Each structure stands twice: as C-alpha cells, then as structure tokens.
PDB file of C-alpha atoms and ligand atoms in Angstrom:
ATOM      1  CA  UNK A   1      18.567   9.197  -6.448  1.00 98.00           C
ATOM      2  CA  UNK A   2      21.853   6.493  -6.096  1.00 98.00           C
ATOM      3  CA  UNK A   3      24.575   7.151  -8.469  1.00 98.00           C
ATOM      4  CA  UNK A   4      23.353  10.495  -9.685  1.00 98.00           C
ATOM      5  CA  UNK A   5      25.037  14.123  -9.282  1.00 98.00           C
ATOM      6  CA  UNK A   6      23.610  17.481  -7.930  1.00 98.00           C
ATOM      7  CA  UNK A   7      21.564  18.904 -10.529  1.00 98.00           C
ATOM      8  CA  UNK A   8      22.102  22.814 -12.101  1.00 97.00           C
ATOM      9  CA  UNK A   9      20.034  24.896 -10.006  1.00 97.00           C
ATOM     10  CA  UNK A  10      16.458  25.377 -11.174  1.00 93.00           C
ATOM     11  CA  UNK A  11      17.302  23.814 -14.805  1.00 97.00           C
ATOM     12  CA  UNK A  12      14.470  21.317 -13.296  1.00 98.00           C
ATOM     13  CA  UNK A  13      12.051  24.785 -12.175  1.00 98.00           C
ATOM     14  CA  UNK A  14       9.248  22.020 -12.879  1.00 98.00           C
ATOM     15  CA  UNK A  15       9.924  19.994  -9.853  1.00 98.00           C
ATOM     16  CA  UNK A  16       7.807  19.956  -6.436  1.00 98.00           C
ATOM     17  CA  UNK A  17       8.665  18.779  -3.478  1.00 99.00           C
ATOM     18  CA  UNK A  18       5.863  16.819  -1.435  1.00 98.00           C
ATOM     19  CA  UNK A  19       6.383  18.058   2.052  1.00 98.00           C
ATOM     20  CA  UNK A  20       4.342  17.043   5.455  1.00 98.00           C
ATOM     21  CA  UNK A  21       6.120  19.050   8.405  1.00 96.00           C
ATOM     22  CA  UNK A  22       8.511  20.837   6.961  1.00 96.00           C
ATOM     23  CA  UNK A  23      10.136  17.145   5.085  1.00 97.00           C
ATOM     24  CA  UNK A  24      10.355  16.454   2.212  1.00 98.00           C
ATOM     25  CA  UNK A  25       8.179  13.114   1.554  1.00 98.00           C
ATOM     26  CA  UNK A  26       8.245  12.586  -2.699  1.00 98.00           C
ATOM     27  CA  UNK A  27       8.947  14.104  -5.772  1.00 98.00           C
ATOM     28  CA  UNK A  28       6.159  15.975  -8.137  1.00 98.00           C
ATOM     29  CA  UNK A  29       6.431  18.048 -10.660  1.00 99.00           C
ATOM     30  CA  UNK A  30       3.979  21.307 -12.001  1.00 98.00           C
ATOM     31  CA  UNK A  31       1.557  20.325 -14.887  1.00 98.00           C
ATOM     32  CA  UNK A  32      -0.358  23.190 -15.133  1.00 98.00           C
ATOM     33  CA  UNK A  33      -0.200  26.689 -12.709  1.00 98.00           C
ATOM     34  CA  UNK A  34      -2.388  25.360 -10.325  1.00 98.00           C
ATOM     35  CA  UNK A  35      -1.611  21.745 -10.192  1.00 98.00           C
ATOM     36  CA  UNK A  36       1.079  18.966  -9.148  1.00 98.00           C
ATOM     37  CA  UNK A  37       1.174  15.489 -10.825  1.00 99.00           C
ATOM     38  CA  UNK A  38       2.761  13.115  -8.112  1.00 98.00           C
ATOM     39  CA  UNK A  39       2.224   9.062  -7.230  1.00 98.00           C
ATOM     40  CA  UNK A  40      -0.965   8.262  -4.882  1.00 98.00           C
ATOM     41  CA  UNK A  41       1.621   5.696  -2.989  1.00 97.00           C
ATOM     42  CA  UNK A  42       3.115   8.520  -1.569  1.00 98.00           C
ATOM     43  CA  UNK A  43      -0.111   9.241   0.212  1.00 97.00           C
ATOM     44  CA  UNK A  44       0.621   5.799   2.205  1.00 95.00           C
ATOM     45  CA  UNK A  45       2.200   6.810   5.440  1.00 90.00           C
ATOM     46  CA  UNK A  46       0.450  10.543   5.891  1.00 93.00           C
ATOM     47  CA  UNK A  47      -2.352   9.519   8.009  1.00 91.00           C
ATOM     48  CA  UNK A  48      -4.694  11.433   6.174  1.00 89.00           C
ATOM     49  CA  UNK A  49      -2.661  14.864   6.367  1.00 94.00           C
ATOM     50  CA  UNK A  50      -2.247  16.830   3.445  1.00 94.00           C
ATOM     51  CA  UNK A  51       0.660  17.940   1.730  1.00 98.00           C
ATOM     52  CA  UNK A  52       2.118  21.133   1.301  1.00 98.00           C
ATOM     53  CA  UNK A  53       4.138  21.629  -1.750  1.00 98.00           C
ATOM     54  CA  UNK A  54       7.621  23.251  -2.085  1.00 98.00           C
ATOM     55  CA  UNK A  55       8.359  24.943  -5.517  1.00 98.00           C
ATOM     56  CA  UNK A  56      11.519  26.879  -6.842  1.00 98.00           C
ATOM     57  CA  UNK A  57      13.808  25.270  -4.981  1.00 98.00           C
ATOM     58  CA  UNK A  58      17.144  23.557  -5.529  1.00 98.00           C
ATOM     59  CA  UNK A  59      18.251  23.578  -1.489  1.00 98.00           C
ATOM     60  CA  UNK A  60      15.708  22.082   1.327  1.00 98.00           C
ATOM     61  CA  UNK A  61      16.526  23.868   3.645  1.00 98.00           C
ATOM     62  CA  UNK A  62      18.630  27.100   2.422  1.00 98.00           C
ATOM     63  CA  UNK A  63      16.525  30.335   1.619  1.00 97.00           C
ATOM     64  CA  UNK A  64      16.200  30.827  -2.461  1.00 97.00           C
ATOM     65  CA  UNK A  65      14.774  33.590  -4.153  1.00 94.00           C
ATOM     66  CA  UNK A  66      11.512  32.212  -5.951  1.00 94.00           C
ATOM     67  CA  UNK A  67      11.342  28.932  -3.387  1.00 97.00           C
ATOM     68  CA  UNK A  68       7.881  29.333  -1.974  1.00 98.00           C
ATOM     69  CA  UNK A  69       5.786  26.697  -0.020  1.00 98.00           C
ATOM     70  CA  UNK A  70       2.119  26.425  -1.046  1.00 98.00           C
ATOM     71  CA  UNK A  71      -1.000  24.910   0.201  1.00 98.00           C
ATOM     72  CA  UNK A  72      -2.911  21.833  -1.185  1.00 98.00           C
ATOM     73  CA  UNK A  73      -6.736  22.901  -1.736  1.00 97.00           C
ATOM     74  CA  UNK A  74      -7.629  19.055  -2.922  1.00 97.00           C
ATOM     75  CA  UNK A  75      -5.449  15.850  -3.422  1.00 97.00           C
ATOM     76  CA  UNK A  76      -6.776  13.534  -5.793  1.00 98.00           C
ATOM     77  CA  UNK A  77      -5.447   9.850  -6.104  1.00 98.00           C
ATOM     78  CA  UNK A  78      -6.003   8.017  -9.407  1.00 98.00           C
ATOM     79  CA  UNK A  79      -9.418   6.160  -8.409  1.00 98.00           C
ATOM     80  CA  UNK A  80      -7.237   3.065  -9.681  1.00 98.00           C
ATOM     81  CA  UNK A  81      -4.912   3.581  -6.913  1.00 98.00           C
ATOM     82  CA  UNK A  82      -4.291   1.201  -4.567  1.00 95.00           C
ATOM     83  CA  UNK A  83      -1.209  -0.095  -1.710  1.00 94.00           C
ATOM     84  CA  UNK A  84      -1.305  -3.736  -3.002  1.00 94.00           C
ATOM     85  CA  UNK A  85       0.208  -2.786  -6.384  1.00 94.00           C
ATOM     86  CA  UNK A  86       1.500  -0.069  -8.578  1.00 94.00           C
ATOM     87  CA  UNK A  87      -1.322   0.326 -10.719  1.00 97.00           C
ATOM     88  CA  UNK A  88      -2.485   3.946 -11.903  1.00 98.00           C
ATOM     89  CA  UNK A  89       0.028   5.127  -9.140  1.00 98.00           C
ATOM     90  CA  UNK A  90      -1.099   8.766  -9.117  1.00 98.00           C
ATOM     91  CA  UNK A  91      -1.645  11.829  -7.503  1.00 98.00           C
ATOM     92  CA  UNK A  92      -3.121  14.903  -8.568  1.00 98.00           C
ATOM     93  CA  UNK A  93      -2.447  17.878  -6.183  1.00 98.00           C
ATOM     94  CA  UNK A  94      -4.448  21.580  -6.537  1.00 98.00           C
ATOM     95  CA  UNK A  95      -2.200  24.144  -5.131  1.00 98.00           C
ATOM     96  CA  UNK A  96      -4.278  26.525  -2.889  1.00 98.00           C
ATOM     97  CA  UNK A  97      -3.514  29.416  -5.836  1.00 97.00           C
ATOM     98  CA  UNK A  98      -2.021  29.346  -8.727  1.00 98.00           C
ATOM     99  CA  UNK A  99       1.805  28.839  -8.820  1.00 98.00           C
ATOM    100  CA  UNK A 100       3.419  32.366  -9.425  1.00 97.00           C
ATOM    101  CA  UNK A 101       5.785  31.222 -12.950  1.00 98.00           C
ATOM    102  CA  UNK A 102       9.358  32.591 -13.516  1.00 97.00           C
ATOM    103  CA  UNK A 103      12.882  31.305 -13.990  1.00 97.00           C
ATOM    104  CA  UNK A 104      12.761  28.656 -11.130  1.00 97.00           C
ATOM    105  CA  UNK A 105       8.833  28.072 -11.713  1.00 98.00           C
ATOM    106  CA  UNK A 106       7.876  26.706 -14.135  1.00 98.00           C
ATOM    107  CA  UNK A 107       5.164  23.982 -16.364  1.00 98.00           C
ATOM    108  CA  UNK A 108       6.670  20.715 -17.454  1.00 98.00           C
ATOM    109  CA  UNK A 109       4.918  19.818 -20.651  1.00 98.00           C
ATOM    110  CA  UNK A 110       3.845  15.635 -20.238  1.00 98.00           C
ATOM    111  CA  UNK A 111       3.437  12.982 -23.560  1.00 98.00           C
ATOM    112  CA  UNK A 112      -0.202  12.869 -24.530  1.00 98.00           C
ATOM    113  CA  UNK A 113       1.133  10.397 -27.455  1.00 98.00           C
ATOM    114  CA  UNK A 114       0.334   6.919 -26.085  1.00 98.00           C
ATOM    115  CA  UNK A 115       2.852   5.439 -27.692  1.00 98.00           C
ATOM    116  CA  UNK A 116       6.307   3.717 -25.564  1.00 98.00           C
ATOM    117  CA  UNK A 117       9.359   5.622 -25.538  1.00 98.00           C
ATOM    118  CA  UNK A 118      11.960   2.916 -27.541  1.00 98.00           C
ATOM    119  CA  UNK A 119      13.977   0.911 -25.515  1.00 98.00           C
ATOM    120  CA  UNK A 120      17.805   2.495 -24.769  1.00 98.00           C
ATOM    121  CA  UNK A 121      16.473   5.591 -25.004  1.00 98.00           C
ATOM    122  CA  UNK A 122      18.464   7.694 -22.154  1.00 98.00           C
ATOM    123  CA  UNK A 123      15.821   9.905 -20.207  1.00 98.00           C
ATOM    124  CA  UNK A 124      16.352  12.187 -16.871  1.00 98.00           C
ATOM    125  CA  UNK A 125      14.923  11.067 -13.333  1.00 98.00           C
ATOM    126  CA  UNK A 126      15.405  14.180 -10.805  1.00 98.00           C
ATOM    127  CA  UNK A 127      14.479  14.174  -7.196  1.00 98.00           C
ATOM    128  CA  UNK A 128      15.559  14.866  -3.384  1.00 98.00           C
ATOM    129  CA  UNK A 129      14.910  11.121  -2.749  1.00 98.00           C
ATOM    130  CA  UNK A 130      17.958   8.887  -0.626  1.00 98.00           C
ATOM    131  CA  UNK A 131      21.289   9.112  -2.278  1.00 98.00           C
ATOM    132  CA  UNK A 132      22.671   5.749  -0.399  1.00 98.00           C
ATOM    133  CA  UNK A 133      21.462   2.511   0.179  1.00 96.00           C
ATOM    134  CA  UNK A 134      21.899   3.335   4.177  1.00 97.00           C
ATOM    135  CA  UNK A 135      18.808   6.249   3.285  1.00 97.00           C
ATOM    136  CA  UNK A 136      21.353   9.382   3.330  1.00 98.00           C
ATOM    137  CA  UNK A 137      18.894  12.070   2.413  1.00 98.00           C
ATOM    138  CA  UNK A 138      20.501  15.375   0.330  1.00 98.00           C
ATOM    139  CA  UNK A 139      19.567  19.086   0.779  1.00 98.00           C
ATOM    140  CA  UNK A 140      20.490  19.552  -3.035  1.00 98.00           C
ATOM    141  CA  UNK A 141      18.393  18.149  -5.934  1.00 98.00           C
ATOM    142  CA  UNK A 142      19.654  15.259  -7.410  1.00 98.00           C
ATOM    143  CA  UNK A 143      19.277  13.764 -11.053  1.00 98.00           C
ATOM    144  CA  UNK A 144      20.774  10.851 -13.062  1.00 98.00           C
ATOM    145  CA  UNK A 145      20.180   9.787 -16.848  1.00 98.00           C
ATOM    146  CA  UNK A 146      18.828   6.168 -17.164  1.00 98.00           C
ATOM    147  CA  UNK A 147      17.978   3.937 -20.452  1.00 98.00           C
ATOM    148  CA  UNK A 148      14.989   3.318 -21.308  1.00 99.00           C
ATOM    149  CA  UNK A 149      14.373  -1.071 -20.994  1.00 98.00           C
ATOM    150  CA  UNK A 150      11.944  -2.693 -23.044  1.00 98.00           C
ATOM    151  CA  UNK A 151       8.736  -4.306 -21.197  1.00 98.00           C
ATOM    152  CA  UNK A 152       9.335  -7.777 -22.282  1.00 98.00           C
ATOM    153  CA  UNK A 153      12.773  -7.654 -20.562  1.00 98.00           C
ATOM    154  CA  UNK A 154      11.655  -5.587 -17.484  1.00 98.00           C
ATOM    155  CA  UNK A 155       8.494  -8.067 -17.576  1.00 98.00           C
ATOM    156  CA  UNK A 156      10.968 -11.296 -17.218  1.00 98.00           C
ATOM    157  CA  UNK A 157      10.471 -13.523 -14.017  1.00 98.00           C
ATOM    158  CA  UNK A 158      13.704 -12.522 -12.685  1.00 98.00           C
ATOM    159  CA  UNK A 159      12.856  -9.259 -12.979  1.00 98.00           C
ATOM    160  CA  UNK A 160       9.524  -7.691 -12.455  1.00 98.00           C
ATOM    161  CA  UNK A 161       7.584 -11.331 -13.521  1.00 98.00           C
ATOM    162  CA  UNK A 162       5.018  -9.964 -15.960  1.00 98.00           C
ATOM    163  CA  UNK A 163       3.413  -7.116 -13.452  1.00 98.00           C
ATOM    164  CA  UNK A 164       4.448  -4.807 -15.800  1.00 98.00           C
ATOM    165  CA  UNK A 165       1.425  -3.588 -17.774  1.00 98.00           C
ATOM    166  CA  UNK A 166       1.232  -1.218 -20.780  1.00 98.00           C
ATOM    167  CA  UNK A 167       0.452   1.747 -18.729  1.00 98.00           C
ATOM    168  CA  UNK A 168       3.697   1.493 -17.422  1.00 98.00           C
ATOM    169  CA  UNK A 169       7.582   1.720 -18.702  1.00 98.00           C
ATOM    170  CA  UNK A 170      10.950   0.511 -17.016  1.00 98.00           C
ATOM    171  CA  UNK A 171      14.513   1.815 -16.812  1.00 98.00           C
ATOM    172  CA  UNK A 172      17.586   0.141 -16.129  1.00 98.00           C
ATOM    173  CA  UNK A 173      18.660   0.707 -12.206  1.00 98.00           C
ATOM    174  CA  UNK A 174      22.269  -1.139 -12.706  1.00 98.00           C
ATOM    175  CA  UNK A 175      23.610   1.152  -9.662  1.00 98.00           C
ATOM    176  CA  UNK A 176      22.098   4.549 -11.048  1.00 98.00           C
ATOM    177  CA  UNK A 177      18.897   4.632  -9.931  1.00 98.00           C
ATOM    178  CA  UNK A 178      15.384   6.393  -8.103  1.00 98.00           C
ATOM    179  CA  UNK A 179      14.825   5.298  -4.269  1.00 98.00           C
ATOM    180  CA  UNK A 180      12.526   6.523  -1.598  1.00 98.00           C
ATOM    181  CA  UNK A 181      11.904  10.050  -1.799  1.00 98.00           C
ATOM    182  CA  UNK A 182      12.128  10.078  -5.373  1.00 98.00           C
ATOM    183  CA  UNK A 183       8.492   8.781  -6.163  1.00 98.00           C
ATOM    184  CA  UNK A 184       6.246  10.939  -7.774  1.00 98.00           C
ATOM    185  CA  UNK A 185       8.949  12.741  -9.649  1.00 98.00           C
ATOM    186  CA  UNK A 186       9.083  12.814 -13.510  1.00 99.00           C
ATOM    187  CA  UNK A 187      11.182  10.674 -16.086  1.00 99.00           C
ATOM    188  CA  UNK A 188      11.744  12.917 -18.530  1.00 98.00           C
ATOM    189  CA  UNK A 189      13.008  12.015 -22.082  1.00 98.00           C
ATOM    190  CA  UNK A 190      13.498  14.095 -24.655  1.00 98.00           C
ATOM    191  CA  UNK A 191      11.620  17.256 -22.667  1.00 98.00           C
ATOM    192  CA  UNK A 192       8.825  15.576 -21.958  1.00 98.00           C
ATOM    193  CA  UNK A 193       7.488  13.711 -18.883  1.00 99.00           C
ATOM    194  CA  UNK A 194       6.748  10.432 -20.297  1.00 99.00           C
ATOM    195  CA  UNK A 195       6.639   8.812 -16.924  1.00 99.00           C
ATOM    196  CA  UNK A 196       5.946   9.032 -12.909  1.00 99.00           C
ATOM    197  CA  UNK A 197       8.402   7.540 -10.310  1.00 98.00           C
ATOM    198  CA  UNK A 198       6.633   4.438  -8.459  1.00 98.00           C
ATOM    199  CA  UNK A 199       8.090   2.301  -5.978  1.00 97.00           C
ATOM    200  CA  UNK A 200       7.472  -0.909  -7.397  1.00 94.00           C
ATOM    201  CA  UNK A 201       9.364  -3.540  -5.526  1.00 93.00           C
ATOM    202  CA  UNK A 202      10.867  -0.422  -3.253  1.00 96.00           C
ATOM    203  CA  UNK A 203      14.712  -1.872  -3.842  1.00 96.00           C
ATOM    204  CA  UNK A 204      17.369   0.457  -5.257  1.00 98.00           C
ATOM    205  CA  UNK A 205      20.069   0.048  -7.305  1.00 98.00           C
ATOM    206  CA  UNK A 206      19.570  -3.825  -8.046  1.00 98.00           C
ATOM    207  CA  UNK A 207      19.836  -4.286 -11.775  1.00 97.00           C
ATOM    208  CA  UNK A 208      17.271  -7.449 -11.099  1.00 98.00           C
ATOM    209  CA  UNK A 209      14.887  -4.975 -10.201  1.00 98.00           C
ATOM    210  CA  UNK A 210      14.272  -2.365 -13.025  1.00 98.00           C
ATOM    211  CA  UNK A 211      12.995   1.161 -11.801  1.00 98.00           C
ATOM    212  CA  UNK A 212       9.202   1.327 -12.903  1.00 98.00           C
ATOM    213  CA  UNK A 213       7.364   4.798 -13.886  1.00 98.00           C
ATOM    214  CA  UNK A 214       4.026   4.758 -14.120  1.00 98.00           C
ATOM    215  CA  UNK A 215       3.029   6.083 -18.290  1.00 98.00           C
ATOM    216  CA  UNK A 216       1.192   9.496 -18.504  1.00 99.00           C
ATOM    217  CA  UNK A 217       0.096   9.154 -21.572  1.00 98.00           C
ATOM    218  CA  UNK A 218      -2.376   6.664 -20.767  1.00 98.00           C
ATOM    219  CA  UNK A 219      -3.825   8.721 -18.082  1.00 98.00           C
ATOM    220  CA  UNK A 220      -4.316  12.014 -20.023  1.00 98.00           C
ATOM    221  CA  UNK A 221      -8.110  11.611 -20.489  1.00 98.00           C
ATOM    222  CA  UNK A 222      -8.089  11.299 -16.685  1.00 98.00           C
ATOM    223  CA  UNK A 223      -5.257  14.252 -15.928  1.00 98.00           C
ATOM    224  CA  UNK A 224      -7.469  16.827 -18.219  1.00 98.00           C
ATOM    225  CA  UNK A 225     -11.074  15.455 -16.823  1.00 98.00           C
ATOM    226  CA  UNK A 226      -9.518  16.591 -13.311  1.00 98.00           C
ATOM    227  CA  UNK A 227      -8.365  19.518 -14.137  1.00 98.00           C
ATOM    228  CA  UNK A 228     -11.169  20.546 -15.841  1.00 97.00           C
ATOM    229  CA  UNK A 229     -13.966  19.792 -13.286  1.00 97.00           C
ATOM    230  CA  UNK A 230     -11.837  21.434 -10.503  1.00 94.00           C
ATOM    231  CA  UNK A 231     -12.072  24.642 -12.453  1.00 86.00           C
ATOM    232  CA  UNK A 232     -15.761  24.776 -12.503  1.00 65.00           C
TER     233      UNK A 232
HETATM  234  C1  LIG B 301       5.190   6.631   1.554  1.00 67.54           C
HETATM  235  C2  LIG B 301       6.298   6.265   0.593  1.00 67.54           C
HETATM  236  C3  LIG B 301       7.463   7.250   0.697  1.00 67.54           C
HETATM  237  C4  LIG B 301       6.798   4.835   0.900  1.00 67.54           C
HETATM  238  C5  LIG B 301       7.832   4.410  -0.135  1.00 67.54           C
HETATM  239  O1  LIG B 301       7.719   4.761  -1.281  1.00 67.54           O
HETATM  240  N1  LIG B 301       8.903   3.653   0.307  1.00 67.54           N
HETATM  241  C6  LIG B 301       9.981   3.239  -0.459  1.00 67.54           C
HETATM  242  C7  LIG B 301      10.932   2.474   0.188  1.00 67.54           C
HETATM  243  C8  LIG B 301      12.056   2.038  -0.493  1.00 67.54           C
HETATM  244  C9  LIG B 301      12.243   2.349  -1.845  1.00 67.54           C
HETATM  245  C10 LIG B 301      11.277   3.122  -2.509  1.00 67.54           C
HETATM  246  C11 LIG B 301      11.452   3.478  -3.944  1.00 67.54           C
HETATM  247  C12 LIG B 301      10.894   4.658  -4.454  1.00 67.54           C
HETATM  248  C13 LIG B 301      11.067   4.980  -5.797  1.00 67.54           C
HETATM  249  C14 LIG B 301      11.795   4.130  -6.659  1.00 67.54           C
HETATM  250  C15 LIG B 301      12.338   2.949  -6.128  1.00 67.54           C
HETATM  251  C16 LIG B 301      13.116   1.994  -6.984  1.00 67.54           C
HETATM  252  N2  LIG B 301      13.636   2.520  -8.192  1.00 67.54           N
HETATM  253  C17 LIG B 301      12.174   2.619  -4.788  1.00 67.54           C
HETATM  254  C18 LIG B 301      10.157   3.574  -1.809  1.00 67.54           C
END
C-alpha cells in the first residue's frame, strides 16, 4: 500500500495473508470459515507450491494472540484465469479446517448485487503489500481509502485503453495506492468487498494508471458453486 497508514489492529480480522516460506506473497481475505478469496495471479511465481495462509494478524512477524497459520487443502484459480491478462483474476483457497472465528477472525461479507459501486465513492484497500516505490515491505498492516473512478474514464487510452471490462472496477491511484503484495486483498466500500486487488499494469502510484479490482459480484455463481461442491 503507497500513501496509506498502519491500520487499527484486527479492525480488518477478515484479512489473510498468502504466505510461501514463512513470506508473505498477497493479500486475501476469509469468505466463509473454511475458505480464502484471493487473485489466481498471485499463483504466478510459486512453482506449483501451495500456500499457507496467515490469519489474525496485524504484525508479520511479532507473536499475536489469535494469529494462527493454516494449511491449504485445495487452491482453486478462476478457470478464466490466465498470466496474459487480468481477466477473472481469482483464487479460491480451502483452509485445511475451518478457521477458528473471534475478535481478530473473522468473515467479510462480499456484494452479490451485480450492480457498480458509483463513481467517487471512497472505499478501503488493506494489505501488507510494498509501502515505497523502492519495494519497502512493512511488518504492520497497511490500508488507505481510495475513490471509486468510473469505467469510461479508467477505460480511456491514456489510461487502461478499453481493457477494462464490466467484471471489473477502478480506483484512483494519484499517489495513494495498492502495489505488489497487496493483490488478492479486498476493496471494501461501504462493508462490503465489492472488489479483488489485481495487478493490472503492475505500476504504483501513477495516476495514468488507475488501480484495477477484479468485481465479485459477477463471480458469485462461481464463488458459491465452489464452495458448495468442496463440501460434498
Ligand atoms: C506473483 C505476483 C506477486 C506478481 C505481481 O503481482 N507483481 C507485481 C509487481 C508490481 C506491482 C504489482 C501490483 C499489485 C497490485 C496492485 C498494483 C497497482 N495498483 C500493482 C504487482
């Protein structure tokens, strides 16, 4: 996150942290006790490992009571997924077990309204992604509030030249903004995760290059059908 500020502790007890090796790789955040909602680009550079998934925490590296590491019994990338672009850029993650819930645990509730979020509206982006454009990494979580920019302007050719489809939404990343390490996690306006962090053009901070979430609404049918298999 550039421009942004440590966040309260665990006022974000919804957030995961996509871990390979003890780092911390992308953002996620808890959907339902026993699963993650992340981006499938994050899934790019793991060589085919799996993820383990750190929840509770507000540190990386300081013990917490309630921070607990769990395993991933399946990871399943949207079957739209692909590294050429960021289309249906995401990752479904079932925790070994389900996540024990209290204060610092805890389900973030996503849109199931497809229907876009009105431009200027000022949503949350949290996440342990880089906090300077030289890739300084925090320990802390880090969050920043960003407006909400209509598609047509996000979609102009200076900016993201008409890539940007309905299933997606754009915010304004004048300075404040997500960067590496931040992918995965949720936008969140209102309460509600409305969107996923995706790379997109995997620049920071440039206002010519609008921060692009990838819409859950859209993708509820596909979330739910997931879920529901899994569980047998
Ligand atoms: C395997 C993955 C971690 C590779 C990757 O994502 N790299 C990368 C590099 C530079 C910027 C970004 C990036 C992320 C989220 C938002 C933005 C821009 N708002 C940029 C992402």
């Amino acid at each position: 996150i550039l421009g942004g500020s440590e966040a309260q502790p665990h006022l974000r007890p919804y957030m995961a942290s996509l871990q390979l090796d003890g780092q911390h790789v992308c953002g996620g955040f808890l959907i339902a006790e026993q699963w993650v909602l992340s981006a499938a680009h994050c899934t790019e550079e793991t060589d085919g490992k799996v993820f383990q998934v750190l929840l509770g925490a507000h540190s990386l590296t300081q013990p917490e009571p309630h921070k607990r590491l769990y395993r991933v019994r399946a990871q399943i990338p949207h079957p739209g997924s692909n590294i050429h672009n960021n289309k249906d850029d995401l990752l479904l993650l079932q925790l070994e077990e389900k996540a024990e819930l209290n204060a610092h645990v805890q389900v973030l509730p996503f849109q199931r309204e497809d229907r876009d979020v009105a431009a200027d509206t000022v949503c949350v982006v949290a996440g342990w992604g880089t906090i300077s454009h030289s890739g300084r990494r925090p320990d802390k979580l880090q969050e920043v509030e960003r407006p909400v920019i209509s598609r047509d302007l996000c979609n102009e050719r200076t900016r993201h030249d008409h890539t940007i489809t309905h299933k997606m939404m754009c915010t304004d990343s004048r300075r404040k903004d997500s960067c590496k390490g931040d992918s995965g996690g949720p936008l969140v306006c209102g309460g509600v995760a409305e969107g996923v962090v995706t790379a997109g053009s995997r620049v920071c901070g440039n206002y010519k290059k609008p921060a692009i979430y990838t819409r859950i609404a859209p993708y509820a049918a596909w979330i739910d059908g997931v879920m529901a298999a899994a569980a047998g």
